Short mmCIF file of C-alpha atoms in Angstrom, two decimals:
data_model
loop_
_atom_site.label_atom_id
_atom_site.label_comp_id
_atom_site.label_asym_id
_atom_site.label_seq_id
_atom_site.Cartn_x
_atom_site.Cartn_y
_atom_site.Cartn_z
CA MET A 1 15.73 10.42 -18.98
CA ALA A 2 14.38 7.15 -17.57
CA THR A 3 11.07 6.77 -15.80
CA ASP A 4 8.90 3.98 -14.43
CA PRO A 5 5.45 5.16 -15.50
CA GLY A 6 2.54 3.44 -13.85
CA ALA A 7 4.89 1.38 -11.70
CA GLY A 8 2.96 -1.41 -10.03
CA ASN A 9 3.22 -2.53 -6.41
CA ARG A 10 6.30 -4.42 -5.40
CA ARG A 11 5.23 -7.60 -3.57
CA HIS A 12 7.09 -7.34 -0.27
CA ARG A 13 7.55 -9.58 2.71
CA GLY A 14 9.60 -7.31 5.01
CA LEU A 15 7.73 -6.08 8.07
CA TYR A 16 9.40 -2.75 8.66
CA ALA A 17 9.79 -1.20 5.23
CA ALA A 18 9.07 2.50 5.54
CA ALA A 19 7.12 4.35 2.88
CA LEU A 20 9.21 7.36 1.92
CA PHE A 21 7.32 10.50 1.19
CA THR A 22 8.40 14.11 0.78
CA ALA A 23 7.19 16.60 3.36
CA ALA A 24 4.85 19.15 1.87
CA ALA A 25 4.60 22.83 2.62
CA ALA A 26 1.90 24.09 4.96
CA LEU A 27 -1.53 23.85 3.36
CA GLY A 28 -3.81 26.68 2.43
CA GLY A 29 -7.47 26.29 1.59
CA CYS A 30 -10.61 26.68 3.62
CA ALA A 31 -12.15 23.22 3.79
CA ALA A 32 -14.16 22.80 6.96
CA GLU A 33 -12.61 20.71 9.69
CA THR A 34 -14.55 17.67 10.81
CA ALA A 35 -14.27 15.65 13.97
CA VAL A 36 -12.53 12.33 13.70
CA SER A 37 -14.72 9.58 15.14
CA PRO A 38 -13.01 6.90 17.25
CA ALA A 39 -12.99 3.41 15.79
CA GLU A 40 -15.98 1.30 16.69
CA ALA A 41 -15.48 -1.87 18.67
CA GLY A 42 -13.89 -4.51 16.46
CA ALA A 43 -13.02 -2.00 13.74
CA ASP A 44 -9.51 -1.14 12.61
CA ALA A 45 -8.45 2.27 13.89
CA TYR A 46 -6.62 2.87 10.61
CA ASP A 47 -9.91 2.80 8.71
CA ILE A 48 -10.07 6.54 9.39
CA TYR A 49 -7.13 6.94 6.99
CA LEU A 50 -8.68 7.38 3.51
CA ALA A 51 -6.34 5.12 1.62
CA GLU A 52 -8.75 4.33 -1.21
CA GLU A 53 -9.33 8.03 -1.81
CA VAL A 54 -5.56 8.64 -1.88
CA ASP A 55 -5.20 5.96 -4.57
CA THR A 56 -8.10 7.46 -6.52
CA ILE A 57 -6.42 10.86 -6.51
CA LYS A 58 -3.14 9.47 -7.83
CA PHE A 59 -5.04 7.42 -10.40
CA GLY A 60 -6.80 10.54 -11.69
CA GLN A 61 -3.53 12.46 -11.83
CA ASP A 62 -1.84 9.60 -13.73
CA VAL A 63 -4.67 9.41 -16.27
CA LEU A 64 -4.48 13.15 -16.94
CA ARG A 65 -0.67 13.16 -17.02
CA PHE A 66 -0.32 10.32 -19.51
CA HIS A 67 -3.06 11.70 -21.75
CA CYS A 68 -1.19 14.99 -21.74
CA LEU A 69 1.99 13.25 -22.92
CA VAL A 70 0.06 11.48 -25.65
CA ASP A 71 -1.51 14.75 -26.74
CA ASN A 72 1.96 16.25 -26.99
CA GLY A 73 3.03 13.64 -29.53
CA TYR A 74 4.40 10.92 -27.27
CA ARG A 75 1.95 8.16 -28.19
CA GLU A 76 4.13 5.51 -26.55
CA PHE A 77 2.63 6.59 -23.22
CA GLU A 78 -0.87 5.59 -24.27
CA ALA A 79 -0.11 2.06 -23.08
CA PHE A 80 0.63 3.40 -19.59
CA VAL A 81 -2.70 5.13 -19.00
CA PRO A 82 -3.98 3.17 -15.94
CA LYS A 83 -7.35 1.42 -16.05
CA SER A 84 -7.95 1.45 -12.29
CA PRO A 85 -6.27 2.78 -9.13
CA THR A 86 -3.26 0.94 -7.75
CA GLU A 87 -3.98 -0.23 -4.20
CA ARG A 88 -0.88 1.23 -2.65
CA ALA A 89 -1.81 3.64 0.14
CA ARG A 90 -3.35 0.99 2.40
CA GLN A 91 -0.22 -1.13 2.11
CA ASP A 92 1.91 1.88 2.98
CA ALA A 93 -0.15 2.60 6.11
CA ASP A 94 -0.39 -1.08 7.14
CA GLN A 95 3.28 -1.95 6.91
CA ILE A 96 2.86 -4.54 9.65
CA THR A 97 -0.08 -6.86 10.26
CA THR A 98 -0.71 -9.96 12.33
CA ASP A 99 -1.23 -11.94 9.14
CA ASN A 100 2.13 -11.02 7.59
CA ALA A 101 3.88 -11.63 10.90
CA PHE A 102 2.31 -15.03 11.63
CA PHE A 103 0.53 -16.00 8.35
CA ALA A 104 -3.16 -15.43 7.69
CA SER A 105 -4.19 -19.09 7.44
CA GLU A 106 -2.88 -22.56 6.74
CA GLN A 107 -3.30 -21.95 3.02
CA ASP A 108 -1.36 -18.69 3.26
CA ALA A 109 1.46 -20.50 5.08
CA MET A 110 1.57 -23.27 2.48
CA THR A 111 1.75 -20.75 -0.38
CA ARG A 112 4.16 -18.23 1.10
CA GLY A 113 6.67 -20.58 2.66
CA LEU A 114 9.59 -19.37 4.76
CA ARG A 115 11.92 -17.60 2.34
CA GLU A 116 12.01 -13.82 2.09
CA GLU A 117 11.78 -12.32 -1.37
CA PRO A 118 14.16 -9.35 -1.55
CA ALA A 119 12.58 -7.75 -4.62
CA GLY A 120 9.63 -8.06 -6.93
CA PRO A 121 9.40 -7.72 -10.69
CA ALA A 122 10.65 -4.49 -12.21
CA PRO A 123 7.93 -2.38 -13.89
CA ALA A 124 8.12 -1.15 -17.45
CA LYS A 125 10.58 1.67 -17.94
CA VAL A 126 10.47 4.49 -20.46
CA ILE A 127 13.75 5.95 -21.67
CA GLY A 128 13.46 9.26 -23.44
CA HIS A 129 16.19 9.98 -25.91
CA ASP A 130 14.31 13.13 -26.94
CA SER A 131 15.80 16.14 -25.13
CA SER A 132 12.41 17.86 -24.94
CA LEU A 133 10.66 14.95 -23.19
CA GLY A 134 11.89 15.94 -19.71
CA ALA A 135 10.41 19.43 -19.86
CA ILE A 136 7.15 18.23 -21.39
CA SER A 137 6.86 15.47 -18.81
CA GLU A 138 7.30 17.96 -15.94
CA ALA A 139 4.78 20.32 -17.53
CA CYS A 140 2.23 17.50 -17.92
CA ASP A 141 2.72 16.45 -14.33
CA ALA A 142 2.09 20.00 -13.12
CA THR A 143 -0.89 20.44 -15.47
CA ALA A 144 -2.50 17.25 -14.23
CA TRP A 145 -2.20 18.31 -10.58
CA ASP A 146 -3.48 21.81 -11.37
CA ALA A 147 -6.58 20.27 -13.00
CA LEU A 148 -7.41 18.70 -9.63
CA GLY A 149 -7.02 22.01 -7.81
CA PRO A 150 -4.42 24.65 -6.90
CA ASP A 151 -3.42 22.83 -3.66
CA ALA A 152 -4.04 19.26 -4.82
CA HIS A 153 -0.40 18.20 -5.01
CA GLN A 154 0.45 19.58 -1.59
CA ILE A 155 -2.63 18.10 0.03
CA HIS A 156 -1.88 14.69 -1.47
CA LEU A 157 1.74 14.80 -0.37
CA GLU A 158 0.87 15.84 3.16
CA TYR A 159 -1.69 13.09 3.49
CA ARG A 160 0.78 10.51 2.18
CA GLN A 161 3.22 11.79 4.80
CA LEU A 162 0.54 11.10 7.41
CA GLY A 163 0.35 7.56 6.02
CA ASN A 164 4.09 7.35 6.51
CA ALA A 165 3.61 8.07 10.23
CA PHE A 166 1.04 5.26 10.39
CA GLY A 167 3.36 2.94 8.47
CA ALA A 168 6.15 3.44 11.01
CA LEU A 169 4.19 1.42 13.54
CA GLY A 170 6.42 -1.61 13.02
CA THR A 171 9.32 0.15 14.72
CA ALA A 172 7.33 0.69 17.90
CA LEU A 173 6.25 -2.93 18.01
CA SER A 174 9.51 -4.54 16.94
CA GLU A 175 10.49 -5.74 20.42
CA ASP A 176 7.06 -7.27 21.02
CA LEU A 177 7.14 -8.96 17.63
CA VAL A 178 10.57 -10.47 18.31
CA ARG A 179 9.40 -11.73 21.72
CA LEU A 180 6.25 -13.30 20.32
CA GLN A 181 7.99 -14.84 17.33
CA ASN A 182 10.49 -16.34 19.78
CA THR A 183 7.54 -17.91 21.58
CA VAL A 184 6.30 -19.45 18.35
CA ALA A 185 9.78 -20.63 17.41
CA GLN A 186 10.21 -22.29 20.81
CA CYS A 187 6.87 -24.06 20.28
CA LEU A 188 8.32 -25.56 17.11
CA VAL A 189 11.55 -26.52 18.86
CA ASP A 190 9.60 -28.18 21.73
CA ALA A 191 7.61 -30.14 19.12
CA GLY A 192 10.86 -31.47 17.64
CA GLU A 193 10.65 -29.53 14.42
CA PRO A 194 13.90 -28.86 12.52
CA VAL A 195 14.28 -25.18 13.41
CA THR A 196 16.55 -22.97 15.44
CA VAL A 197 15.40 -19.80 17.18
CA ALA A 198 17.03 -16.94 15.26
CA GLN A 199 15.88 -13.38 15.88
CA ASP A 200 17.63 -12.04 12.80
CA GLN A 201 15.75 -14.34 10.44
CA LEU A 202 12.33 -14.12 8.82
CA PHE A 203 9.65 -15.26 11.31
CA GLY A 204 12.36 -15.56 13.96
CA ILE A 205 13.50 -19.04 12.89
CA ARG A 206 16.28 -20.70 10.95
CA PRO A 207 14.73 -23.77 9.31
CA ASP A 208 17.01 -26.79 8.88
CA ILE A 209 15.23 -28.01 5.77
CA GLU A 210 15.48 -27.47 2.06
CA LEU A 211 13.76 -24.28 0.97
CA GLY A 212 12.43 -23.40 -2.45
CA GLN A 213 14.72 -21.78 -4.99
CA PRO A 214 14.98 -18.00 -4.58
CA VAL A 215 13.19 -15.96 -7.21
CA VAL A 216 15.72 -14.43 -9.58
CA TYR A 217 14.64 -12.04 -12.30
CA PRO A 218 16.62 -11.78 -15.50
CA GLU A 219 19.00 -8.89 -15.92
CA ARG A 220 17.18 -5.97 -17.48
CA ILE A 221 18.08 -5.07 -21.03
CA GLY A 222 19.60 -1.68 -21.56
CA PRO A 223 18.60 0.96 -24.09
CA LYS A 224 19.02 0.00 -27.72
CA GLN A 225 17.92 3.25 -29.34
CA THR A 226 19.60 6.63 -29.51
CA GLN A 227 16.61 8.75 -30.38
CA GLY A 228 12.89 8.93 -29.75
CA VAL A 229 11.20 7.14 -26.83
CA GLU A 230 12.13 3.60 -25.86
CA ILE A 231 10.10 1.25 -23.67
CA ILE A 232 11.83 -1.44 -21.61
CA PRO A 233 9.12 -4.05 -20.90
CA ALA A 234 8.13 -4.97 -17.35
CA ASP A 235 9.25 -8.25 -15.84
CA ALA A 236 6.63 -10.95 -15.67
CA GLU A 237 6.08 -11.80 -12.03
CA ILE A 238 7.60 -15.10 -10.92
CA ALA A 239 5.81 -16.87 -8.06
CA TYR A 240 7.94 -18.29 -5.28
CA VAL A 241 7.42 -22.04 -4.91
CA PRO A 242 8.21 -23.47 -1.45
CA THR A 243 9.24 -27.08 -1.04
CA PRO A 244 6.68 -29.52 0.47
CA ALA A 245 8.72 -29.68 3.67
CA GLU A 246 8.83 -25.88 3.81
CA SER A 247 5.07 -25.56 3.35
CA ASP A 248 4.52 -28.16 6.06
CA LEU A 249 6.78 -26.33 8.49
CA ALA A 250 5.14 -22.97 7.67
CA VAL A 251 1.72 -24.48 8.49
CA LYS A 252 3.09 -25.72 11.83
CA TYR A 253 4.42 -22.22 12.51
CA TYR A 254 0.91 -20.85 11.90
CA GLU A 255 -0.57 -23.49 14.20
CA CYS A 256 1.97 -22.67 16.93
CA SER A 257 1.12 -18.99 16.63
CA ARG A 258 -2.47 -19.89 17.48
CA GLN A 259 -1.68 -22.47 20.17
CA THR A 260 0.65 -20.14 22.07
CA GLY A 261 -1.68 -17.16 21.83
CA ALA A 262 1.07 -15.17 20.12
CA ARG A 263 -1.04 -13.92 17.22
CA GLU A 264 -3.94 -12.90 19.51
CA GLU A 265 -1.57 -11.00 21.80
CA PHE A 266 0.10 -9.28 18.87
CA GLU A 267 -3.26 -8.33 17.38
CA THR A 268 -4.21 -6.69 20.69
CA LEU A 269 -0.92 -4.79 20.86
CA LEU A 270 -1.29 -3.74 17.23
CA SER A 271 -4.83 -2.50 17.79
CA GLU A 272 -3.81 -0.48 20.85
CA ALA A 273 -0.86 1.07 19.06
CA LYS A 274 -2.98 2.01 16.04
CA THR A 275 -5.56 3.66 18.25
CA GLU A 276 -2.83 5.67 19.97
CA ILE A 277 -1.28 6.86 16.71
CA VAL A 278 -4.65 7.87 15.27
CA ALA A 279 -5.35 9.87 18.45
CA GLU A 280 -1.99 11.64 18.11
CA HIS A 281 -2.92 12.74 14.55
CA GLU A 282 -6.59 13.49 15.20
CA ALA A 283 -6.25 17.19 14.31
CA GLU A 284 -4.46 16.46 11.03
CA LEU A 285 -7.03 13.87 10.04
CA GLY A 286 -9.86 16.23 10.88
CA GLU A 287 -8.35 18.92 8.68
CA LEU A 288 -7.22 16.78 5.76
CA ASN A 289 -9.92 14.13 5.41
CA PRO A 290 -12.57 16.48 3.94
CA LYS A 291 -9.98 17.83 1.47
CA ILE A 292 -8.94 14.32 0.45
CA GLN A 293 -12.59 13.29 -0.05
CA GLU A 294 -13.21 16.30 -2.27
CA LEU A 295 -10.06 15.70 -4.31
CA ALA A 296 -10.99 12.04 -4.77
CA ARG A 297 -14.41 13.00 -6.07
CA LYS A 298 -12.87 15.44 -8.54
CA ALA A 299 -10.22 12.92 -9.63
CA ALA A 300 -12.88 10.30 -10.24
CA ASP A 301 -14.91 12.74 -12.34
CA LEU A 302 -11.94 13.92 -14.41
CA SER A 303 -10.64 10.40 -15.03
CA GLY A 304 -14.07 9.14 -16.08
CA ARG A 305 -14.03 6.48 -13.36
#
């Protein structure tokens, strides 16, 4: 049995990665439905999605689950009890943003560069050579969810599935993004920069300059034990370092995105699409938001947060 307990966020650069969640069964319960208020002017329509509460619920469940494993004699899991929620749900809902499509600032462009990172560091892995660990782990998982409430697991899954619908926004805007990135790429070409318009490449360009070395993580060591519980340490994150020429070109890309109006147009399209998706799921949000808020309060109490 191998698990990735407390797996951290993978740092990703792809714009259309879908968050994969399992569909839950229809929910029971009698929480009162509340109206979903439209986003105020200048606000992000996705703010109605309670991402922080979702993370708090999972944090509480993780704390209870790992303490359960420790209490059942598997003290190795004590190191995996999380100290704070992992900020994951907002990233899953906001799979595409203007800032990741066109950089957030000159500094962001200089730091990120133009190379796509295919994978981040691997989290710590626990390999159980004890035949009873699997059953105990499943029991602890169920016990932790039950402590939050009889429908807690289903409610959390269904709400994460709703986040999946929000995260699929990139597909709907893919043609607009390609068109606008082409506009930015052509701005660079017209300015005599060493790039070729290339729709299949990151940012829609193929830079004719030296890029930084791709980040390569060492091959993970395999199990060395044959009994008990074995921990394979997490990889230390390696920062990508763009070349000076790459950073300079990335900054010019950011500047072209502003000069051409591409980022402003994409932000408008993104805002309109978010508002439309939220309206489509208004009934689900109205039903689930009160339940998620209550579960988050209970998770915070039980985890001592």
